[in-house]
Amino acid sequence: MEQLKIDLHNTVTALSSSLDLVGIDEVKHGKRVAIMAKNVALELGWNKADCLTLLHAGMLHDCGVSRAQEHRNLSEALEWDGAEAHCIRGEAYLRACPPLAHLATDIRYHHTRWELLQDAPLDQSTRLRTNLIYLADRADMLQLPFIGTEQILLECPAIVDYARKQAGRMFAPELVEAFAHAAAEEAFWLSMDPEYLDEELAEFGSHQAQVMLNLDDVRALALLFSRIVDAKSHYTEEHSERVAKIARYLAERLGKTGTEVDLIEIAGLLHDIGKLRVDEAIIEKPGKLTVREYACIRRHSYDSYRILRRVFGQTPIPVWAGYHHENLLGEGYPFKRVPKEIDLEARIVSVADIFQAFAQHRSYRGRLPVDEIIKYLKERVEQGTLDAQVVSVVIDQADACYRLATE
């Protein structure tokens, strides 16, 4: 089976960066949690393998959060009754992704109090790891207003005091003491500055070997990304997965074979990753978008392109996914590409995206029947914006495409 060389640390970092888009006011929360937890683990003398697992779990601990309101709820209260839901979702996402499945249990319990973890079916090392993520997560919520300023040096004793008061209840006593010892250094807090944070993660990642993943594992990583995106709203549920299936189906009928078909499918899965930045209130708005709201929507394909370059930069996936709103008149977005610059594969993803979107219930309209979708696609071809060859295949295979889009 065909393999791709993937930097797994860089992939986790990129996924964490995409999760940052959900909480615009708390950018890099996952990375700060990861670095804090890793520094406490080093204080405890944990081995390199456990520290790496902890770092990756910390970066992805909120992978079950796609909606801005849920992110706000988690940020505004040190304990929120609804917190467990995103832990359960995150565990499910990661268990379905073999390259990252080893992080699933840590994510499942990262909002569980230490006193309750004693009854969980976990070994002690897992209890400590997941509870350390919880400790770092709550500490980050307390330091958030002061990050990047000298004020954090005045406020950090209160954060340590909070942790100590929760020793034995929310947090393991040994973790609290190690946290207090590590946090006594000003560098512990000053390293949370966004500029320094990225440097530290890059330095840590430079010592990690790339791994060879078969395309099934790469597809599982892409599916993880897509499930997080599509969970933004029930109106977009499974949108990316269905776009990927339609794109693969069309590509095969246009003569594409082998690895190229797999990469087109992966591009379809990942085309909307940038939509994590878009508030669900915009996605679910039943009426016409304002100019500002539409501008927010328009930037998502560029964000997709930039995020995917970090993981799949050696492949055409970022371009095929990032160009899904370009058109053949050079009037699309975000790059205004002309026809000779738009690969057939990107044109396939574009048509698949349009077809599935119209076949899906949205906040502003119901699902369209197949004949109306075909009529619209024909009009776009006549206008010169969509590829006639790709659309002709959709017309010939309309019923099959509609099944892939809806069933």
CSV table of C-alpha atoms in Angstrom, one decimal:
chain,number,residue,atom,x,y,z
A,1,MET,CA,0.0,0.0,0.0
A,2,GLU,CA,1.2,3.5,-0.9
A,3,GLN,CA,2.8,5.4,2.0
A,4,LEU,CA,3.4,9.1,2.8
A,5,LYS,CA,6.1,10.4,5.1
A,6,ILE,CA,4.3,12.5,7.7
A,7,ASP,CA,5.8,14.5,10.6
A,8,LEU,CA,3.3,13.4,13.3
A,9,HIS,CA,4.5,16.1,15.7
A,10,ASN,CA,3.9,18.7,13.1
A,11,THR,CA,0.5,17.2,12.3
A,12,VAL,CA,-0.6,17.4,15.9
A,13,THR,CA,0.7,21.0,16.1
A,14,ALA,CA,-1.2,21.9,12.9
A,15,LEU,CA,-4.4,20.3,14.2
A,16,SER,CA,-3.9,22.2,17.5
A,17,SER,CA,-3.6,25.4,15.4
A,18,SER,CA,-6.8,24.7,13.6
A,19,LEU,CA,-8.5,24.1,17.0
A,20,ASP,CA,-7.3,27.6,18.0
A,21,LEU,CA,-9.6,29.0,15.4
A,22,VAL,CA,-12.6,27.9,17.5
A,23,GLY,CA,-11.7,30.2,20.4
A,24,ILE,CA,-10.5,33.4,18.8
A,25,ASP,CA,-9.9,35.1,22.2
A,26,GLU,CA,-7.9,32.1,23.5
A,27,VAL,CA,-5.6,31.4,20.6
A,28,LYS,CA,-2.9,28.8,21.4
A,29,HIS,CA,-4.7,27.5,24.5
A,30,GLY,CA,-3.9,23.9,23.6
A,31,LYS,CA,-0.2,24.7,23.0
A,32,ARG,CA,0.1,26.4,26.4
A,33,VAL,CA,-1.6,23.5,28.2
A,34,ALA,CA,0.8,21.1,26.4
A,35,ILE,CA,3.9,23.1,27.3
A,36,MET,CA,2.9,23.6,30.9
A,37,ALA,CA,2.0,20.0,31.4
A,38,LYS,CA,5.3,18.9,29.7
A,39,ASN,CA,7.3,21.1,32.0
A,40,VAL,CA,5.6,19.7,35.1
A,41,ALA,CA,6.3,16.2,33.8
A,42,LEU,CA,9.9,17.0,33.4
A,43,GLU,CA,9.9,18.3,37.0
A,44,LEU,CA,8.6,14.9,38.0
A,45,GLY,CA,11.3,13.1,36.0
A,46,TRP,CA,8.9,11.4,33.5
A,47,ASN,CA,10.6,9.7,30.6
A,48,LYS,CA,10.7,11.2,27.1
A,49,ALA,CA,8.0,8.9,25.7
A,50,ASP,CA,5.5,9.9,28.4
A,51,CYS,CA,6.4,13.6,27.9
A,52,LEU,CA,5.8,13.4,24.2
A,53,THR,CA,2.4,11.6,24.7
A,54,LEU,CA,1.5,14.3,27.3
A,55,LEU,CA,2.6,17.1,24.9
A,56,HIS,CA,0.4,15.8,22.1
A,57,ALA,CA,-2.6,15.0,24.4
A,58,GLY,CA,-2.3,18.6,25.7
A,59,MET,CA,-2.3,20.1,22.3
A,60,LEU,CA,-5.4,18.0,21.3
A,61,HIS,CA,-7.3,18.0,24.6
A,62,ASP,CA,-10.1,20.1,23.2
A,63,CYS,CA,-10.5,18.3,19.9
A,64,GLY,CA,-14.1,17.6,20.9
A,65,VAL,CA,-14.8,21.3,20.8
A,66,SER,CA,-16.0,22.8,17.5
A,67,ARG,CA,-18.6,25.3,18.6
A,68,ALA,CA,-17.6,28.8,19.9
A,69,GLN,CA,-20.3,28.8,22.6
A,70,GLU,CA,-19.0,25.6,24.1
A,71,HIS,CA,-15.5,27.0,24.0
A,72,ARG,CA,-16.8,30.1,25.9
A,73,ASN,CA,-18.5,28.0,28.5
A,74,LEU,CA,-15.3,26.1,29.1
A,75,SER,CA,-13.4,29.3,29.4
A,76,GLU,CA,-15.7,31.3,31.7
A,77,ALA,CA,-16.0,28.8,34.6
A,78,LEU,CA,-13.3,26.7,36.3
A,79,GLU,CA,-15.8,23.9,36.5
A,80,TRP,CA,-18.7,23.6,34.1
A,81,ASP,CA,-21.4,21.0,34.3
A,82,GLY,CA,-21.4,20.4,30.5
A,83,ALA,CA,-17.6,19.8,30.2
A,84,GLU,CA,-17.7,16.1,29.9
A,85,ALA,CA,-19.5,16.1,26.6
A,86,HIS,CA,-16.5,17.4,24.6
A,87,CYS,CA,-14.2,14.9,26.4
A,88,ILE,CA,-16.4,12.0,25.2
A,89,ARG,CA,-16.5,13.4,21.6
A,90,GLY,CA,-12.8,13.9,21.6
A,91,GLU,CA,-12.1,10.4,22.8
A,92,ALA,CA,-14.4,9.0,20.0
A,93,TYR,CA,-12.6,11.1,17.3
A,94,LEU,CA,-9.2,9.9,18.4
A,95,ARG,CA,-10.1,6.2,18.8
A,96,ALA,CA,-11.2,6.2,15.2
A,97,CYS,CA,-7.8,7.6,14.1
A,98,PRO,CA,-5.1,4.9,14.5
A,99,PRO,CA,-2.0,7.2,14.5
A,100,LEU,CA,-3.5,9.2,17.4
A,101,ALA,CA,-5.6,6.5,19.2
A,102,HIS,CA,-3.1,6.2,22.0
A,103,LEU,CA,-4.2,9.7,23.2
A,104,ALA,CA,-7.9,8.9,23.4
A,105,THR,CA,-8.1,7.9,27.1
A,106,ASP,CA,-6.1,11.0,28.3
A,107,ILE,CA,-8.6,13.1,26.4
A,108,ARG,CA,-11.6,11.3,27.8
A,109,TYR,CA,-10.9,12.1,31.5
A,110,HIS,CA,-9.2,15.5,31.2
A,111,HIS,CA,-12.1,17.2,33.0
A,112,THR,CA,-12.5,14.6,35.7
A,113,ARG,CA,-11.6,15.5,39.3
A,114,TRP,CA,-8.8,13.6,40.9
A,115,GLU,CA,-11.0,12.2,43.6
A,116,LEU,CA,-13.3,10.7,41.0
A,117,LEU,CA,-10.5,9.3,38.9
A,118,GLN,CA,-9.7,6.8,41.6
A,119,ASP,CA,-12.8,4.9,40.5
A,120,ALA,CA,-12.1,5.1,36.8
A,121,PRO,CA,-10.7,2.0,35.1
A,122,LEU,CA,-7.3,3.4,34.5
A,123,ASP,CA,-3.7,2.6,35.5
A,124,GLN,CA,-2.0,5.2,37.7
A,125,SER,CA,0.3,6.6,35.0
A,126,THR,CA,-2.8,7.4,32.9
A,127,ARG,CA,-4.6,8.9,35.9
A,128,LEU,CA,-1.7,11.2,36.5
A,129,ARG,CA,-1.3,12.1,32.8
A,130,THR,CA,-4.9,13.1,32.2
A,131,ASN,CA,-5.1,14.9,35.6
A,132,LEU,CA,-2.0,16.9,34.7
A,133,ILE,CA,-3.7,18.1,31.5
A,134,TYR,CA,-6.7,19.1,33.7
A,135,LEU,CA,-4.4,21.1,36.0
A,136,ALA,CA,-2.6,22.8,33.2
A,137,ASP,CA,-5.9,23.5,31.4
A,138,ARG,CA,-7.4,25.3,34.5
A,139,ALA,CA,-4.2,27.1,35.2
A,140,ASP,CA,-4.2,28.5,31.7
A,141,MET,CA,-7.8,29.8,32.1
A,142,LEU,CA,-6.5,31.7,35.2
A,143,GLN,CA,-3.4,33.1,33.5
A,144,LEU,CA,-5.2,34.0,30.2
A,145,PRO,CA,-5.8,37.8,30.9
A,146,PHE,CA,-2.1,38.3,31.7
A,147,ILE,CA,-0.3,36.3,28.9
A,148,GLY,CA,2.4,38.2,27.2
A,149,THR,CA,2.6,40.9,29.9
A,150,GLU,CA,4.7,41.3,33.0
A,151,GLN,CA,1.5,41.3,35.0
A,152,ILE,CA,1.6,37.5,35.0
A,153,LEU,CA,4.6,37.6,37.3
A,154,LEU,CA,2.4,39.3,39.9
A,155,GLU,CA,-0.6,37.1,39.4
A,156,CYS,CA,1.0,33.6,39.2
A,157,PRO,CA,1.2,33.1,43.0
A,158,ALA,CA,-2.6,33.2,43.1
A,159,ILE,CA,-2.8,30.6,40.4
A,160,VAL,CA,-0.4,28.3,42.4
A,161,ASP,CA,-2.5,29.0,45.5
A,162,TYR,CA,-5.7,27.9,43.7
A,163,ALA,CA,-4.1,24.7,42.6
A,164,ARG,CA,-2.8,24.0,46.2
A,165,LYS,CA,-6.3,24.5,47.6
A,166,GLN,CA,-7.6,21.9,45.2
A,167,ALA,CA,-4.9,19.3,45.9
A,168,GLY,CA,-6.6,15.9,46.6
A,169,ARG,CA,-9.9,17.0,45.2
A,170,MET,CA,-9.5,18.3,41.7
A,171,PHE,CA,-5.8,17.6,41.3
A,172,ALA,CA,-3.4,14.9,42.4
A,173,PRO,CA,-1.3,16.3,45.4
A,174,GLU,CA,2.0,15.2,43.8
A,175,LEU,CA,1.1,17.0,40.5
A,176,VAL,CA,0.2,20.2,42.5
A,177,GLU,CA,3.6,20.2,44.3
A,178,ALA,CA,5.5,19.6,41.1
A,179,PHE,CA,3.5,22.4,39.4
A,180,ALA,CA,4.2,24.8,42.3
A,181,HIS,CA,7.9,24.0,42.1
A,182,ALA,CA,8.1,24.4,38.3
A,183,ALA,CA,6.0,27.6,38.5
A,184,ALA,CA,8.4,29.2,40.9
A,185,GLU,CA,10.6,30.1,38.0
A,186,GLU,CA,9.5,33.2,36.1
A,187,ALA,CA,10.5,31.4,32.9
A,188,PHE,CA,7.7,29.0,33.4
A,189,TRP,CA,5.1,31.8,32.8
A,190,LEU,CA,7.1,34.0,30.4
A,191,SER,CA,7.5,31.0,28.0
A,192,MET,CA,3.7,31.2,27.4
A,193,ASP,CA,4.3,34.3,25.2
A,194,PRO,CA,2.9,33.3,21.8
A,195,GLU,CA,6.3,34.0,20.0
A,196,TYR,CA,8.3,31.9,22.5
A,197,LEU,CA,5.6,29.1,22.6
A,198,ASP,CA,6.0,28.4,18.9
A,199,GLU,CA,9.8,28.3,19.2
A,200,GLU,CA,9.6,25.8,22.0
A,201,LEU,CA,7.3,23.5,20.2
A,202,ALA,CA,9.4,23.7,17.0
A,203,GLU,CA,12.5,22.9,19.0
A,204,PHE,CA,10.8,19.9,20.7
A,205,GLY,CA,9.5,18.7,17.3
A,206,SER,CA,12.9,19.0,15.6
A,207,HIS,CA,14.0,15.9,17.7
A,208,GLN,CA,11.1,13.8,16.6
A,209,ALA,CA,11.5,11.4,13.6
A,210,GLN,CA,9.1,11.5,10.8
A,211,VAL,CA,6.9,8.4,10.4
A,212,MET,CA,5.7,6.5,7.4
A,213,LEU,CA,1.9,6.2,7.3
A,214,ASN,CA,-0.1,4.2,4.8
A,215,LEU,CA,-2.8,6.0,3.0
A,216,ASP,CA,-5.5,4.5,5.2
A,217,ASP,CA,-3.9,6.1,8.2
A,218,VAL,CA,-3.5,9.4,6.4
A,219,ARG,CA,-7.2,9.2,5.5
A,220,ALA,CA,-8.0,8.5,9.2
A,221,LEU,CA,-6.1,11.7,10.1
A,222,ALA,CA,-8.0,13.6,7.5
A,223,LEU,CA,-11.3,12.2,8.7
A,224,LEU,CA,-10.5,13.3,12.2
A,225,PHE,CA,-10.0,16.9,11.0
A,226,SER,CA,-13.2,16.7,9.0
A,227,ARG,CA,-15.3,15.4,11.8
A,228,ILE,CA,-14.2,18.3,14.1
A,229,VAL,CA,-15.1,20.8,11.3
A,230,ASP,CA,-18.5,19.3,10.4
A,231,ALA,CA,-19.5,19.2,14.1
A,232,LYS,CA,-19.7,23.0,14.0
A,233,SER,CA,-23.4,22.7,13.1
A,234,HIS,CA,-25.9,19.9,12.5
A,235,TYR,CA,-26.5,21.6,9.2
A,236,THR,CA,-22.9,20.6,8.1
A,237,GLU,CA,-22.9,17.1,9.6
A,238,GLU,CA,-20.8,14.8,7.4
A,239,HIS,CA,-20.5,17.4,4.7
A,240,SER,CA,-16.8,17.0,4.2
A,241,GLU,CA,-17.0,13.2,4.3
A,242,ARG,CA,-19.7,13.2,1.6
A,243,VAL,CA,-17.8,15.8,-0.5
A,244,ALA,CA,-14.8,13.4,-0.3
A,245,LYS,CA,-16.9,10.4,-1.5
A,246,ILE,CA,-18.3,12.4,-4.4
A,247,ALA,CA,-14.9,13.8,-5.4
A,248,ARG,CA,-13.4,10.3,-5.4
A,249,TYR,CA,-16.3,8.9,-7.4
A,250,LEU,CA,-16.0,11.7,-10.0
A,251,ALA,CA,-12.2,11.4,-10.2
A,252,GLU,CA,-12.4,7.7,-11.0
A,253,ARG,CA,-14.9,8.3,-13.8
A,254,LEU,CA,-12.5,11.0,-15.2
A,255,GLY,CA,-9.7,8.5,-15.4
A,256,LYS,CA,-7.8,9.1,-12.2
A,257,THR,CA,-6.3,6.1,-10.6
A,258,GLY,CA,-4.2,4.9,-7.7
A,259,THR,CA,-2.7,7.4,-5.2
A,260,GLU,CA,-4.0,10.4,-7.1
A,261,VAL,CA,-7.6,9.3,-6.3
A,262,ASP,CA,-6.7,8.9,-2.6
A,263,LEU,CA,-5.2,12.3,-2.5
A,264,ILE,CA,-8.3,13.8,-4.1
A,265,GLU,CA,-10.5,12.1,-1.5
A,266,ILE,CA,-8.3,13.5,1.3
A,267,ALA,CA,-8.5,17.0,-0.2
A,268,GLY,CA,-12.3,16.6,-0.1
A,269,LEU,CA,-12.2,15.6,3.6
A,270,LEU,CA,-10.0,18.6,4.4
A,271,HIS,CA,-11.4,21.4,2.2
A,272,ASP,CA,-13.3,23.1,5.0
A,273,ILE,CA,-10.8,22.9,7.9
A,274,GLY,CA,-10.6,26.7,7.9
A,275,LYS,CA,-14.3,26.9,8.8
A,276,LEU,CA,-13.4,26.3,12.4
A,277,ARG,CA,-12.8,30.0,12.5
A,278,VAL,CA,-16.4,30.8,11.5
A,279,ASP,CA,-18.8,31.2,14.4
A,280,GLU,CA,-21.7,28.7,14.3
A,281,ALA,CA,-24.1,31.7,14.6
A,282,ILE,CA,-23.0,32.6,11.0
A,283,ILE,CA,-23.2,29.1,9.7
A,284,GLU,CA,-26.7,28.6,11.2
A,285,LYS,CA,-28.1,32.0,10.3
A,286,PRO,CA,-31.4,31.5,8.5
A,287,GLY,CA,-31.4,34.9,6.7
A,288,LYS,CA,-29.0,36.7,4.4
A,289,LEU,CA,-25.5,37.3,5.7
A,290,THR,CA,-24.2,40.8,6.3
A,291,VAL,CA,-21.1,42.0,4.3
A,292,ARG,CA,-19.0,41.3,7.4
A,293,GLU,CA,-20.4,37.9,7.9
A,294,TYR,CA,-19.8,37.0,4.3
A,295,ALA,CA,-16.2,38.2,4.6
A,296,CYS,CA,-15.8,35.8,7.5
A,297,ILE,CA,-17.0,32.9,5.4
A,298,ARG,CA,-14.8,33.9,2.4
A,299,ARG,CA,-11.6,33.6,4.4
A,300,HIS,CA,-12.1,29.9,5.3
A,301,SER,CA,-10.6,28.5,2.2
A,302,TYR,CA,-7.4,30.4,2.7
A,303,ASP,CA,-7.2,29.2,6.3
A,304,SER,CA,-7.7,25.7,5.0
A,305,TYR,CA,-4.8,26.2,2.6
A,306,ARG,CA,-2.4,27.5,5.2
A,307,ILE,CA,-3.2,24.8,7.8
A,308,LEU,CA,-2.8,22.0,5.3
A,309,ARG,CA,0.5,23.3,4.0
A,310,ARG,CA,1.9,22.5,7.5
A,311,VAL,CA,1.0,18.8,7.2
A,312,PHE,CA,0.7,18.0,3.5
A,313,GLY,CA,3.1,20.6,2.1
A,314,GLN,CA,4.9,17.9,0.0
A,315,THR,CA,1.6,17.0,-1.7
A,316,PRO,CA,-1.0,18.9,-3.9
A,317,ILE,CA,-3.6,18.5,-1.1
A,318,PRO,CA,-3.4,22.1,0.2
A,319,VAL,CA,-3.9,23.5,-3.3
A,320,TRP,CA,-6.7,21.1,-4.3
A,321,ALA,CA,-8.5,21.8,-1.0
A,322,GLY,CA,-7.7,25.5,-0.8
A,323,TYR,CA,-8.9,26.2,-4.3
A,324,HIS,CA,-12.4,24.8,-3.9
A,325,HIS,CA,-14.0,28.3,-4.2
A,326,GLU,CA,-11.9,29.4,-7.2
A,327,ASN,CA,-13.7,29.6,-10.5
A,328,LEU,CA,-12.8,29.5,-14.2
A,329,LEU,CA,-13.5,33.3,-14.7
A,330,GLY,CA,-10.8,34.2,-12.2
A,331,GLU,CA,-13.5,35.7,-9.9
A,332,GLY,CA,-13.4,33.1,-7.1
A,333,TYR,CA,-11.6,33.3,-3.8
A,334,PRO,CA,-9.2,33.5,-2.1
A,335,PHE,CA,-6.5,33.6,-4.8
A,336,LYS,CA,-8.5,34.7,-8.0
A,337,ARG,CA,-6.8,31.9,-10.0
A,338,VAL,CA,-7.3,31.8,-13.7
A,339,PRO,CA,-8.2,28.5,-15.5
A,340,LYS,CA,-4.6,27.4,-16.4
A,341,GLU,CA,-3.8,27.6,-12.7
A,342,ILE,CA,-6.6,25.4,-11.4
A,343,ASP,CA,-5.9,21.7,-11.7
A,344,LEU,CA,-8.6,19.3,-12.7
A,345,GLU,CA,-8.5,17.8,-9.2
A,346,ALA,CA,-9.3,21.1,-7.6
A,347,ARG,CA,-12.2,21.6,-10.1
A,348,ILE,CA,-13.5,18.1,-9.0
A,349,VAL,CA,-13.5,19.1,-5.3
A,350,SER,CA,-15.2,22.4,-6.2
A,351,VAL,CA,-18.1,20.7,-8.0
A,352,ALA,CA,-18.4,18.0,-5.4
A,353,ASP,CA,-18.6,20.7,-2.7
A,354,ILE,CA,-21.4,22.6,-4.5
A,355,PHE,CA,-23.3,19.4,-5.3
A,356,GLN,CA,-23.3,18.1,-1.7
A,357,ALA,CA,-24.1,21.5,-0.2
A,358,PHE,CA,-27.2,21.8,-2.3
A,359,ALA,CA,-28.2,18.3,-1.4
A,360,GLN,CA,-28.0,19.0,2.3
A,361,HIS,CA,-30.4,20.9,4.5
A,362,ARG,CA,-29.0,24.3,5.5
A,363,SER,CA,-30.3,26.9,7.9
A,364,TYR,CA,-31.4,29.2,5.0
A,365,ARG,CA,-33.1,26.6,2.7
A,366,GLY,CA,-34.1,23.0,2.5
A,367,ARG,CA,-32.4,20.1,0.6
A,368,LEU,CA,-32.7,20.6,-3.2
A,369,PRO,CA,-33.8,17.8,-5.5
A,370,VAL,CA,-31.3,16.4,-7.9
A,371,ASP,CA,-32.9,18.0,-11.0
A,372,GLU,CA,-32.6,21.5,-9.4
A,373,ILE,CA,-28.9,20.9,-8.5
A,374,ILE,CA,-28.2,19.8,-12.1
A,375,LYS,CA,-29.9,22.9,-13.5
A,376,TYR,CA,-27.8,25.1,-11.2
A,377,LEU,CA,-24.6,23.3,-12.3
A,378,LYS,CA,-25.5,23.7,-15.9
A,379,GLU,CA,-26.0,27.4,-15.4
A,380,ARG,CA,-22.6,27.7,-13.8
A,381,VAL,CA,-21.0,26.0,-16.8
A,382,GLU,CA,-22.8,28.3,-19.2
A,383,GLN,CA,-21.6,31.3,-17.2
A,384,GLY,CA,-18.0,29.9,-17.5
A,385,THR,CA,-17.3,29.4,-13.8
A,386,LEU,CA,-17.4,25.6,-13.5
A,387,ASP,CA,-15.6,22.9,-15.4
A,388,ALA,CA,-17.9,21.5,-18.2
A,389,GLN,CA,-16.1,18.1,-18.2
A,390,VAL,CA,-16.6,17.5,-14.5
A,391,VAL,CA,-20.2,18.7,-14.5
A,392,SER,CA,-21.0,16.4,-17.5
A,393,VAL,CA,-19.9,13.4,-15.4
A,394,VAL,CA,-22.2,14.6,-12.6
A,395,ILE,CA,-25.1,14.8,-15.0
A,396,ASP,CA,-24.4,11.3,-16.3
A,397,GLN,CA,-24.1,10.0,-12.8
A,398,ALA,CA,-26.6,12.3,-11.1
A,399,ASP,CA,-28.5,9.6,-9.1
A,400,ALA,CA,-25.3,8.0,-7.8
A,401,CYS,CA,-23.9,11.4,-6.8
A,402,TYR,CA,-27.1,12.2,-5.0
A,403,ARG,CA,-27.0,9.0,-3.1
A,404,LEU,CA,-23.4,9.7,-2.0
A,405,ALA,CA,-24.5,13.2,-1.0
A,406,THR,CA,-27.6,12.2,1.0
A,407,GLU,CA,-27.7,8.6,2.1
